[in-house]
PDB file of C-alpha atoms in Angstrom:
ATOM      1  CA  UNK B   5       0.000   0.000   0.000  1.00 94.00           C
ATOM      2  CA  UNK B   6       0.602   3.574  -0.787  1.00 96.00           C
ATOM      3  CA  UNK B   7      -0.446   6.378   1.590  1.00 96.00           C
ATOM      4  CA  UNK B   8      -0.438   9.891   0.969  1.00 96.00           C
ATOM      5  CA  UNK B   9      -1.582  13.114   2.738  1.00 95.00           C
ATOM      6  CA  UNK B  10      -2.669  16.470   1.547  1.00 93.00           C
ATOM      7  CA  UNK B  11      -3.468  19.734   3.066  1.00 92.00           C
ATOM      8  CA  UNK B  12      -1.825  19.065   6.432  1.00 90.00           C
ATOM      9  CA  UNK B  13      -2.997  15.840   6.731  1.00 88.00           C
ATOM     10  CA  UNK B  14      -6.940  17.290   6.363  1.00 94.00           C
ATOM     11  CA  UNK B  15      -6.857  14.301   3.291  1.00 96.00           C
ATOM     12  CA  UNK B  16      -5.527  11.238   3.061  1.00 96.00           C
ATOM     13  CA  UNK B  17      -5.345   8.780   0.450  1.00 97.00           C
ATOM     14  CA  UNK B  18      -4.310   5.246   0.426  1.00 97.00           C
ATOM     15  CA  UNK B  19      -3.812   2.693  -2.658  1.00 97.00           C
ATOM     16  CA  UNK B  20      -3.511  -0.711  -2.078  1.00 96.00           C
ATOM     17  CA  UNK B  21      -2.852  -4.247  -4.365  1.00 97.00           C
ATOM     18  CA  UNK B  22      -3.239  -7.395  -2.868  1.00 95.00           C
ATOM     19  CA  UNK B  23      -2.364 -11.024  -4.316  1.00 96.00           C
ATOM     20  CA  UNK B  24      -4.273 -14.315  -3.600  1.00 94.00           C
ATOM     21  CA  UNK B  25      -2.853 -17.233  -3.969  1.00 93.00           C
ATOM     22  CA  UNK B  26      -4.350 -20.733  -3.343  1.00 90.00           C
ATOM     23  CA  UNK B  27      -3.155 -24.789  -4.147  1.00 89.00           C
ATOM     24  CA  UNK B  28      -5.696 -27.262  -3.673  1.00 84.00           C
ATOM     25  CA  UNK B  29      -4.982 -31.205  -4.373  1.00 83.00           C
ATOM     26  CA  UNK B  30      -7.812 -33.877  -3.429  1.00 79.00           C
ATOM     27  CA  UNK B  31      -8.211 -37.172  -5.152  1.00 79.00           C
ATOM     28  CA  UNK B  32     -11.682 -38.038  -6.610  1.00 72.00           C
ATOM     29  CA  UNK B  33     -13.632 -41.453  -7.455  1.00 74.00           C
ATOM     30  CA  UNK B  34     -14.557 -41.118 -11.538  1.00 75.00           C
ATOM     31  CA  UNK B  35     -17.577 -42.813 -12.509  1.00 79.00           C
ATOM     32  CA  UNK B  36     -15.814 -45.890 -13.849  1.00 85.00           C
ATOM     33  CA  UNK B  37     -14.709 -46.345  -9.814  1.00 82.00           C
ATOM     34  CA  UNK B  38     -10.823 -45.218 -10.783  1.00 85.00           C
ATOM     35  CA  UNK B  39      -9.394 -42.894  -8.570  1.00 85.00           C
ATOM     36  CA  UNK B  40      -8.307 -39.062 -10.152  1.00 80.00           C
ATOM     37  CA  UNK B  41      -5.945 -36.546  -8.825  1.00 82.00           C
ATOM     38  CA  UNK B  42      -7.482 -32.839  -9.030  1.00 79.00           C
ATOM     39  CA  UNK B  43      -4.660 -30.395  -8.320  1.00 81.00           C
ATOM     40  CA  UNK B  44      -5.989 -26.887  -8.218  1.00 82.00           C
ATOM     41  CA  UNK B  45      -3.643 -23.510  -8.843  1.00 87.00           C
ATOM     42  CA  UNK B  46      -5.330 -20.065  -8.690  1.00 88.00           C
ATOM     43  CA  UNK B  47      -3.605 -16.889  -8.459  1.00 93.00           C
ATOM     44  CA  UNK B  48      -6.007 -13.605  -8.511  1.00 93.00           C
ATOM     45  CA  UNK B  49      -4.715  -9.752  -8.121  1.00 95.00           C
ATOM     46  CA  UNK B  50      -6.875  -7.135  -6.457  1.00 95.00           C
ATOM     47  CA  UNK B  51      -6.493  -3.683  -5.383  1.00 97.00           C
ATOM     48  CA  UNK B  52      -8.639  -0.955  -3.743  1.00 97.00           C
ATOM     49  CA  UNK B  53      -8.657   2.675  -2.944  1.00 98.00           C
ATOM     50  CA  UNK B  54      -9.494   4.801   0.193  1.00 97.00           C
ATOM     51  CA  UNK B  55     -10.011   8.554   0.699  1.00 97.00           C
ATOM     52  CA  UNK B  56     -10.490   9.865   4.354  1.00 96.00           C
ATOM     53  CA  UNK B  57     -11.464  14.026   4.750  1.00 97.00           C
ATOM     54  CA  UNK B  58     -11.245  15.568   7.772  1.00 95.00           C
ATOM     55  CA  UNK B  59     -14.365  17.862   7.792  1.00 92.00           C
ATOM     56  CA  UNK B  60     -13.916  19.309  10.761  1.00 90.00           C
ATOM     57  CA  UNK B  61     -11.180  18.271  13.760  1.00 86.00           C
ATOM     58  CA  UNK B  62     -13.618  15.284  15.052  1.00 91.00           C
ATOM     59  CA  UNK B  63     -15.468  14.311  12.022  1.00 95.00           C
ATOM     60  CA  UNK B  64     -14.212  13.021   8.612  1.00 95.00           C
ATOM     61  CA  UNK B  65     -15.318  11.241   6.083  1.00 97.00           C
ATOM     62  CA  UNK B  66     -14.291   8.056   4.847  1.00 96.00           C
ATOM     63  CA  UNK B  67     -14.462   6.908   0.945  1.00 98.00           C
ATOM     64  CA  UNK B  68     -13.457   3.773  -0.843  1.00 98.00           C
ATOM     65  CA  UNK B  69     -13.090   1.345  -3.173  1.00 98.00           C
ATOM     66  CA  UNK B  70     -11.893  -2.416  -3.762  1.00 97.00           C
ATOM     67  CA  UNK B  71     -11.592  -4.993  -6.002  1.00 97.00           C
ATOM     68  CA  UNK B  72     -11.321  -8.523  -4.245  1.00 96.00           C
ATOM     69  CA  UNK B  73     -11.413 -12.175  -3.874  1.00 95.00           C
ATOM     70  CA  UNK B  74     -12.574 -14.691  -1.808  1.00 94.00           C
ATOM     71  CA  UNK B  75     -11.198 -17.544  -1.841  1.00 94.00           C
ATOM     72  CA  UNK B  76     -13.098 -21.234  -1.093  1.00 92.00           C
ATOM     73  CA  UNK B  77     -12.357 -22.588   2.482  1.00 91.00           C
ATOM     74  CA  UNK B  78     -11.343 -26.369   3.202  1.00 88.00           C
ATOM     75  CA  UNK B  79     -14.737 -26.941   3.837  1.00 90.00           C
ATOM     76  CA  UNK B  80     -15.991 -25.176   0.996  1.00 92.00           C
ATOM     77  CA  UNK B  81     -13.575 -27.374  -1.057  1.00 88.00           C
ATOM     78  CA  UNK B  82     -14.074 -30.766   0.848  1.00 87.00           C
ATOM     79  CA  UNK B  83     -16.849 -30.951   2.605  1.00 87.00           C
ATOM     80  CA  UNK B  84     -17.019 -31.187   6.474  1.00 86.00           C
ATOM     81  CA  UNK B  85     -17.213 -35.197   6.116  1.00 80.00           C
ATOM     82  CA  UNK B  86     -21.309 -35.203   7.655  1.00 86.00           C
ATOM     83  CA  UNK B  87     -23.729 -33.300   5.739  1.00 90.00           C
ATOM     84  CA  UNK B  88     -21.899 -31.106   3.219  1.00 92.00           C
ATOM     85  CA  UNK B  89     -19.967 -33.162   0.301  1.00 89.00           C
ATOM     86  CA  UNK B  90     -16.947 -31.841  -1.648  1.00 86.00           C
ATOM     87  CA  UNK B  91     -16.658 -29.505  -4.483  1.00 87.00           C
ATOM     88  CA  UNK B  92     -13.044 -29.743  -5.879  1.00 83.00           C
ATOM     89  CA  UNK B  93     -14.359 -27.175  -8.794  1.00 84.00           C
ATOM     90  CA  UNK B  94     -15.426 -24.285  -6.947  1.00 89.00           C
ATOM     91  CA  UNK B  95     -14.940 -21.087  -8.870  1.00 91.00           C
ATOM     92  CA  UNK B  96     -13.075 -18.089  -6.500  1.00 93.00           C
ATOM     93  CA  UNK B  97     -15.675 -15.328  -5.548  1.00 94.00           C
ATOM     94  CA  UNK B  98     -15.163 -11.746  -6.989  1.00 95.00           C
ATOM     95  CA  UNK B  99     -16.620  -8.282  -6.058  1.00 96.00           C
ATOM     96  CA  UNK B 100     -16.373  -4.817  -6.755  1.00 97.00           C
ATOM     97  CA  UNK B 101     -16.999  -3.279  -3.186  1.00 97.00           C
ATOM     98  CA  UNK B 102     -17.938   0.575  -2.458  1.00 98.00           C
ATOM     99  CA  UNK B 103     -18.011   1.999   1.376  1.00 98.00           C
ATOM    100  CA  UNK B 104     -19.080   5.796   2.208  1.00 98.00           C
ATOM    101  CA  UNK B 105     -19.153   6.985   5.398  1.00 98.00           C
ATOM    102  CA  UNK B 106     -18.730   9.746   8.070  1.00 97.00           C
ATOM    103  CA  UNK B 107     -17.135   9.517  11.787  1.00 96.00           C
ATOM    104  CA  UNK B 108     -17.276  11.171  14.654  1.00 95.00           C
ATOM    105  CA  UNK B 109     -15.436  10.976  18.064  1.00 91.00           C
ATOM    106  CA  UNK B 110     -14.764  13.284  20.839  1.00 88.00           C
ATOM    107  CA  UNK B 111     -12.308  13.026  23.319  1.00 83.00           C
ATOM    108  CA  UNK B 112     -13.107  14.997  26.849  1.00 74.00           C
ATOM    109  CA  UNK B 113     -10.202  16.454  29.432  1.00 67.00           C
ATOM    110  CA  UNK B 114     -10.440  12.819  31.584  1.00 66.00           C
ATOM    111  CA  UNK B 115      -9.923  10.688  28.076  1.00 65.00           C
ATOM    112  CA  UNK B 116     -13.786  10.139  28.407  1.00 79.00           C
ATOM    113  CA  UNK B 117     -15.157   9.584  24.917  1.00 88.00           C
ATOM    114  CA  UNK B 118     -18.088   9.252  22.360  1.00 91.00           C
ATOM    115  CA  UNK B 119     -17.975   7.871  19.196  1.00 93.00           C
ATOM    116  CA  UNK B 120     -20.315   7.733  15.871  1.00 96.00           C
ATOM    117  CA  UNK B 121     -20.480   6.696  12.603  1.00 97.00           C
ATOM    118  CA  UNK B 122     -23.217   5.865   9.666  1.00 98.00           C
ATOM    119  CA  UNK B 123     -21.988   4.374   6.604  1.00 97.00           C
ATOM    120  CA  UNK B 124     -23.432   2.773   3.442  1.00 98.00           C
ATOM    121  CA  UNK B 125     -21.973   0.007   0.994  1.00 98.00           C
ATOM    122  CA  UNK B 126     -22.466  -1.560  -1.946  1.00 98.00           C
ATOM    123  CA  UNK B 127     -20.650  -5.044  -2.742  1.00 96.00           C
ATOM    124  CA  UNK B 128     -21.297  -6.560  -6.088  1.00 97.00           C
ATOM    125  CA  UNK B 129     -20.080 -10.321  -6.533  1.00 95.00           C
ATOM    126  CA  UNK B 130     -19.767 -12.806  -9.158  1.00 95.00           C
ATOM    127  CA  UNK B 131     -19.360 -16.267  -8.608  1.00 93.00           C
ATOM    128  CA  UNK B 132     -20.526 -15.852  -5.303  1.00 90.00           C
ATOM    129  CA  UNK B 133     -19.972 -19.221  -3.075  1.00 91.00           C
ATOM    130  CA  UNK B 134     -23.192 -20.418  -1.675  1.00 90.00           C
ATOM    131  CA  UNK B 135     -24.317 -23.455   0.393  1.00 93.00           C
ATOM    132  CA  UNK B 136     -27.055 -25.362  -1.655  1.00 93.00           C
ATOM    133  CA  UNK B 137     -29.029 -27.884  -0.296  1.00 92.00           C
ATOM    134  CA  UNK B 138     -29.860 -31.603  -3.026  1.00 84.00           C
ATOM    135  CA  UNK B 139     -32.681 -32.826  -0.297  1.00 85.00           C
ATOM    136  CA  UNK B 140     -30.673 -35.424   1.163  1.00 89.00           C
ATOM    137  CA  UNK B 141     -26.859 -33.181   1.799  1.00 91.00           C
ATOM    138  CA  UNK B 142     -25.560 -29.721   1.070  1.00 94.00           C
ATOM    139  CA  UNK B 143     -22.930 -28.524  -1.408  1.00 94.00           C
ATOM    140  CA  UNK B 144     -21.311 -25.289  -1.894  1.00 94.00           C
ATOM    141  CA  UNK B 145     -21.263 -23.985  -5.359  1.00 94.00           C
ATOM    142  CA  UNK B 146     -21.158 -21.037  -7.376  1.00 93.00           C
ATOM    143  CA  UNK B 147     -23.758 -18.751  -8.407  1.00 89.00           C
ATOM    144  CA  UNK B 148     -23.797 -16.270 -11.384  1.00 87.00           C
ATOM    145  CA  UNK B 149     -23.884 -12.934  -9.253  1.00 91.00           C
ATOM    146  CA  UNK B 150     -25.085 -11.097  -6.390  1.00 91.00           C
ATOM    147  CA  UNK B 151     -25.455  -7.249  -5.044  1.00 94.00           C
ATOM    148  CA  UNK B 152     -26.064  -6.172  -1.478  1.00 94.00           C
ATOM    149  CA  UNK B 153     -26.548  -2.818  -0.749  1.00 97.00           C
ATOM    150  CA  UNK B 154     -26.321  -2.140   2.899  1.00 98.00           C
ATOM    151  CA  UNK B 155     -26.213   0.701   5.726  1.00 98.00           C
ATOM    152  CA  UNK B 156     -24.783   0.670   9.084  1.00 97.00           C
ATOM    153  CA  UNK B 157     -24.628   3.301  12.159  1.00 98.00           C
ATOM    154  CA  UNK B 158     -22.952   3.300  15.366  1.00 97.00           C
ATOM    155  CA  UNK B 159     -22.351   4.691  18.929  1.00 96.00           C
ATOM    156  CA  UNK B 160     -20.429   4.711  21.796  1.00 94.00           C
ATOM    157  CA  UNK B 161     -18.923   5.582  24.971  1.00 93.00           C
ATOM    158  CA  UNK B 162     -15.685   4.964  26.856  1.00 89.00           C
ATOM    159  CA  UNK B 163     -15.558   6.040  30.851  1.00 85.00           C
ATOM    160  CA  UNK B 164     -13.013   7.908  32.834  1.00 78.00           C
ATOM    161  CA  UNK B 165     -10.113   6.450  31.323  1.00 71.00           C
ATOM    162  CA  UNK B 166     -11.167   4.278  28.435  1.00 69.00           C
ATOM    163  CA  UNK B 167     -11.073   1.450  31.718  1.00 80.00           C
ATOM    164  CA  UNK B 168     -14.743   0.739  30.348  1.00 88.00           C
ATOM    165  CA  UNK B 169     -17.224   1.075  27.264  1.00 91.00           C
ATOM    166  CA  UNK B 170     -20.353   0.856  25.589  1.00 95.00           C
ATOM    167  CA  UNK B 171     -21.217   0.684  22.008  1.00 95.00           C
ATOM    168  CA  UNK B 172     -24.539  -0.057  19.851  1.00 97.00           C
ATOM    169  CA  UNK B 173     -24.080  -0.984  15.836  1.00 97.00           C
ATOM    170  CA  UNK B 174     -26.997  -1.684  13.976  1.00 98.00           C
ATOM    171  CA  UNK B 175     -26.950  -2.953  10.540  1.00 97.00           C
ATOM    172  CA  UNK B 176     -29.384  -3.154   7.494  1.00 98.00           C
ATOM    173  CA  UNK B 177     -28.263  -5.482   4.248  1.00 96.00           C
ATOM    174  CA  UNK B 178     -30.469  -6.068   0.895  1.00 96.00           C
ATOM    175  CA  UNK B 179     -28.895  -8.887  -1.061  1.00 90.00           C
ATOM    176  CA  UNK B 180     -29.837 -10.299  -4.324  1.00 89.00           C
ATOM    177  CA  UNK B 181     -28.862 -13.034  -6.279  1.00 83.00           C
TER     178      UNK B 181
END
């Protein structure tokens, strides 16, 4: 990552890339009962983008952008031996993911503080990794695409001292396949 600051620090700026890389080997019965070897390579490149403003000393504003990948998990890939079966083929999930939000926080004379933040987000996936059920046992496997379009909001305290806190987060998410 890259980070650079403007106007005494007021704006910030941060570019990232990030690699994924992932080997996978299972062995699989073919349907003439003969065993196969499935090796697996996959080797993705992402990369984002964030913009914080301070508006004012205690409030900014937070922008940004990434391109990533999610990668299948052992179970994903193999099962967990029970209920789900394997799925040696599973595509790597992709999204396009957008974040906008603005912060708060104040700090008082005995390091008391209160915090606050709303945000919304947009994440918009292909070959998004989903647990699908056959009636009898569940698989993971890919579906074409998905979009969820969310909002979130917080607050919070810390006591004399930051010895002690409370917070409350609430979050609302519309996602579509």
């Amino acid at each position: 990552e890259y980070e650079t600051e403007l106007f005494a620090g007021r704006v910030s700026n941060i570019v990232l890339g990030k690699a994924y890389a992932q080997a996978t080997h299972s062995t699989e019965r073919a349907p003439n009962g003969r065993l196969r070897e499935l090796d697996e390579r996959v080797l993705r490149f992402g990369g984002g983008n964030g913009l914080r403003i301070s508006l004012l000393e205690e409030v900014y504003l937070n922008a940004s952008y990434e391109y990533a990948t999610r990668l299948p998990t052992a179970e994903e890939t193999f099962g967990d031996g029970a209920l789900i079966v394997e799925n040696p083929r599973l595509e790597s999930e992709r999204s396009h993911n957008l974040n906008l939000g603005v912060f708060g926080e104040h700090s008082g004379a005995r390091a008391e503080g209160v915090r606050a933040s709303v945000e919304v987000f947009a994440r918009f996936a292909s070959d998004l990794l989903s647990l699908l059920s056959s009636g009898t046992y569940y698989r993971y496997d890919n579906v074409l695409a998905a979009r969820v379009l969310g909002t979130s909001a917080s607050v919070g305290y810390s006591g004399r001292g930051q010895l002690w806190g409370v917070e409350a987060r609430g979050a609302y998410q519309d996602t579509r396949n």
